Tab-separated table of C-alpha atoms in Angstrom:
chain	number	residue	atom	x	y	z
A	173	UNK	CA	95.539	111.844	129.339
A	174	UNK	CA	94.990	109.084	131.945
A	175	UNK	CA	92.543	107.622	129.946
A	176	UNK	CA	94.729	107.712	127.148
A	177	UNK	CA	97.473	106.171	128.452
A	178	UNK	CA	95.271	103.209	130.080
A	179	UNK	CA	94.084	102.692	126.615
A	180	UNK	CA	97.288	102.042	125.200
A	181	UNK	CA	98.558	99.448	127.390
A	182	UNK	CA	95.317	97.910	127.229
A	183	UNK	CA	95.886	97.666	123.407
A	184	UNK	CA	99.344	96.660	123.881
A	185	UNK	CA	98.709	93.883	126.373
A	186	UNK	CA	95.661	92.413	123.944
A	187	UNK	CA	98.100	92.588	120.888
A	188	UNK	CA	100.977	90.764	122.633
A	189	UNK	CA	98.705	88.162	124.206
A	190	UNK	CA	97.139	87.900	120.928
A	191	UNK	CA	100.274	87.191	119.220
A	192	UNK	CA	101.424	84.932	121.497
A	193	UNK	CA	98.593	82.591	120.866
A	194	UNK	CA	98.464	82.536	117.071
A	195	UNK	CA	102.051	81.657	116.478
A	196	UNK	CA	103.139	79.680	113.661
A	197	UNK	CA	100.036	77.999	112.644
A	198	UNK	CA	99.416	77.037	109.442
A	199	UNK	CA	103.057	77.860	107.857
A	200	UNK	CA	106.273	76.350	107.234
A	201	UNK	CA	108.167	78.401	109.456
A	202	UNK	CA	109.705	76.789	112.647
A	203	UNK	CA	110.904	78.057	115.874
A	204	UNK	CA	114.819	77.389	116.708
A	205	UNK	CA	117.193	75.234	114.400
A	206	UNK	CA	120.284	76.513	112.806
A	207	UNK	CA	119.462	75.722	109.087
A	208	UNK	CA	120.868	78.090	106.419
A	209	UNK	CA	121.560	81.489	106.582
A	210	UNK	CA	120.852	83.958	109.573
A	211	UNK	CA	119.088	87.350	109.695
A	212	UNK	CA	119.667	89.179	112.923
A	213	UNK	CA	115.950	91.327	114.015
A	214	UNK	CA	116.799	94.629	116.063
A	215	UNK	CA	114.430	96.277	117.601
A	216	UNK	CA	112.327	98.099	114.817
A	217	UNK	CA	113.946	96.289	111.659
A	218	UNK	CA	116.182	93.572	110.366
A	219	UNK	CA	119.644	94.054	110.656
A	220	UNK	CA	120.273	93.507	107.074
A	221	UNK	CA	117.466	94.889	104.672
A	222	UNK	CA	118.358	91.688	101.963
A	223	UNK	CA	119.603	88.203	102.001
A	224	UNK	CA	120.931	86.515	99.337
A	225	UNK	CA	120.724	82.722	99.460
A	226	UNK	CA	121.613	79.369	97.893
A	227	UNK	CA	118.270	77.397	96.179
A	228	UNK	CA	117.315	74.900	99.030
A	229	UNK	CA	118.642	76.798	101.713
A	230	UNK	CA	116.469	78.133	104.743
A	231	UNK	CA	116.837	81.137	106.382
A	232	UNK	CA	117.340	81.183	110.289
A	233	UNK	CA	115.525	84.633	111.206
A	234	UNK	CA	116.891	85.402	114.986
A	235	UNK	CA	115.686	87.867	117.216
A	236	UNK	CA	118.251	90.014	119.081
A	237	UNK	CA	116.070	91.834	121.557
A	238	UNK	CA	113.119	90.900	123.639
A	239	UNK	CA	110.771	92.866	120.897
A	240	UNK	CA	107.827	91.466	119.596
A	241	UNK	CA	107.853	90.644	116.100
A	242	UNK	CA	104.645	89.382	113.684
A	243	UNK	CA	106.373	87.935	110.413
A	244	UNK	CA	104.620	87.034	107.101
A	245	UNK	CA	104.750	86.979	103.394
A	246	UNK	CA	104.953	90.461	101.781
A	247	UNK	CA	106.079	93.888	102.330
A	248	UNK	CA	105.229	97.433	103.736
A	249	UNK	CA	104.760	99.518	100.844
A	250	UNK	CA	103.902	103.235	101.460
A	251	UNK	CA	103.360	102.966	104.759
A	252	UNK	CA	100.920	100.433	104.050
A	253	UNK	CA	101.783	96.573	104.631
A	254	UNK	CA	100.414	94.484	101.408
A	255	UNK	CA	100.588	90.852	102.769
A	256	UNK	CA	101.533	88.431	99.752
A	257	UNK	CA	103.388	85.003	99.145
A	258	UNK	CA	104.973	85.234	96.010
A	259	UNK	CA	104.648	81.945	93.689
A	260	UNK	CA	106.977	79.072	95.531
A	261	UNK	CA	107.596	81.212	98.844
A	262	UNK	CA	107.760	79.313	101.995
A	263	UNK	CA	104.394	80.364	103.985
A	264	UNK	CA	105.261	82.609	106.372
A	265	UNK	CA	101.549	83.245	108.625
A	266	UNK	CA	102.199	85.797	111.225
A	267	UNK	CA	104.838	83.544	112.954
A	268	UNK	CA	105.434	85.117	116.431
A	269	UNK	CA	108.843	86.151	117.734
A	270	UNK	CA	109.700	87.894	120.811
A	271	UNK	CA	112.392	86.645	123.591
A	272	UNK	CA	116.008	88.017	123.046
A	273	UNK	CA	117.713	84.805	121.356
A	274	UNK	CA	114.724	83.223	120.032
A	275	UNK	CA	114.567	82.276	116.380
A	276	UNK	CA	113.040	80.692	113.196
A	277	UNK	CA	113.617	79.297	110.523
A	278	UNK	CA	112.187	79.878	106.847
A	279	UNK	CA	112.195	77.649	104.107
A	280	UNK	CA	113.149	76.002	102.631
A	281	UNK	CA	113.393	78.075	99.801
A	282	UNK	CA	113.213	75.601	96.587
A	283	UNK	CA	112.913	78.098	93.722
A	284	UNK	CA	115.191	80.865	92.668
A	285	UNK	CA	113.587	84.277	93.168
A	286	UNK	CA	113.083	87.453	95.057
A	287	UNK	CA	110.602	87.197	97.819
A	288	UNK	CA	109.749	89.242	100.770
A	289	UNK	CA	109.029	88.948	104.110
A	290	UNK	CA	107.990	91.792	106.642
A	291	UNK	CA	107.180	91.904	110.500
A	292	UNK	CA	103.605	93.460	110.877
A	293	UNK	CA	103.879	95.152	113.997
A	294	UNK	CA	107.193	97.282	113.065
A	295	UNK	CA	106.360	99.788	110.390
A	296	UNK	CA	108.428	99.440	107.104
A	297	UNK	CA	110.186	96.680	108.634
A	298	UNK	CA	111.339	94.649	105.247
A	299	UNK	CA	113.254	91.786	104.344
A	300	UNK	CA	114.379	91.093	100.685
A	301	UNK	CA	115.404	87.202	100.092
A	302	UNK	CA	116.989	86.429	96.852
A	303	UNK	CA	117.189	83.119	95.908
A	304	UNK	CA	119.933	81.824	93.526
């Protein structure tokens, strides 16, 4: 059980350190700023499941608990996350988030649509973003 329990916080501390390293590289996501529309993250999902926004609006994604949170482009479907950008999406690569307060933003979002966003480390943990 020791051994066990050793091994999880080993794997814990390696994913969080991990994490913390490969931040927003590579994607259009940015950390702070107050532009467009916020979505409040509690500890295991977003506060709202869907978002509807205006065409050229971002989305400020904000994290209300010192949680980490892995976002990208797609969903969890079946238990199972399928990692997608729809057509026009913002590029969302496994952008980091975990200090009560801290935030990103997403976008903008230039073509009307449904797209979807997920955090990776929080199972079923979906966001639907309608664009109008």
């Amino acid at each position: 059980m020791k051994k066990l329990i050793a091994i999880f916080i080993a794997v814990s501390l390696f994913i969080i350190l991990t994490a913390a390293s490969c931040g927003g590289s590579g994607s259009n996501a940015g950390t702070g700023g107050n532009a467009g529309t916020s979505v409040h993250m509690g500890p295991v999902n977003f506060v709202q499941p869907s978002v509807t926004i205006s065409k050229g609006s971002s989305l400020n994604l904000i994290d209300d608990v010192a949680v980490l949170h892995i976002i990208g482009n797609g969903s969890w479907v079946n238990n199972v996350i399928k990692a997608a950008r729809e057509p026009n999406a913002p590029l969302v690569n496994n952008v980091s988030i975990s200090s009560a307060g801290q935030s990103i933003t997403v976008g903008p979002f230039t073509t009307a649509g449904t797209y979807h966003l997920y955090c990776s480390v929080h199972l079923n943990m979906n966001l639907t973003v309608i664009v109008q």
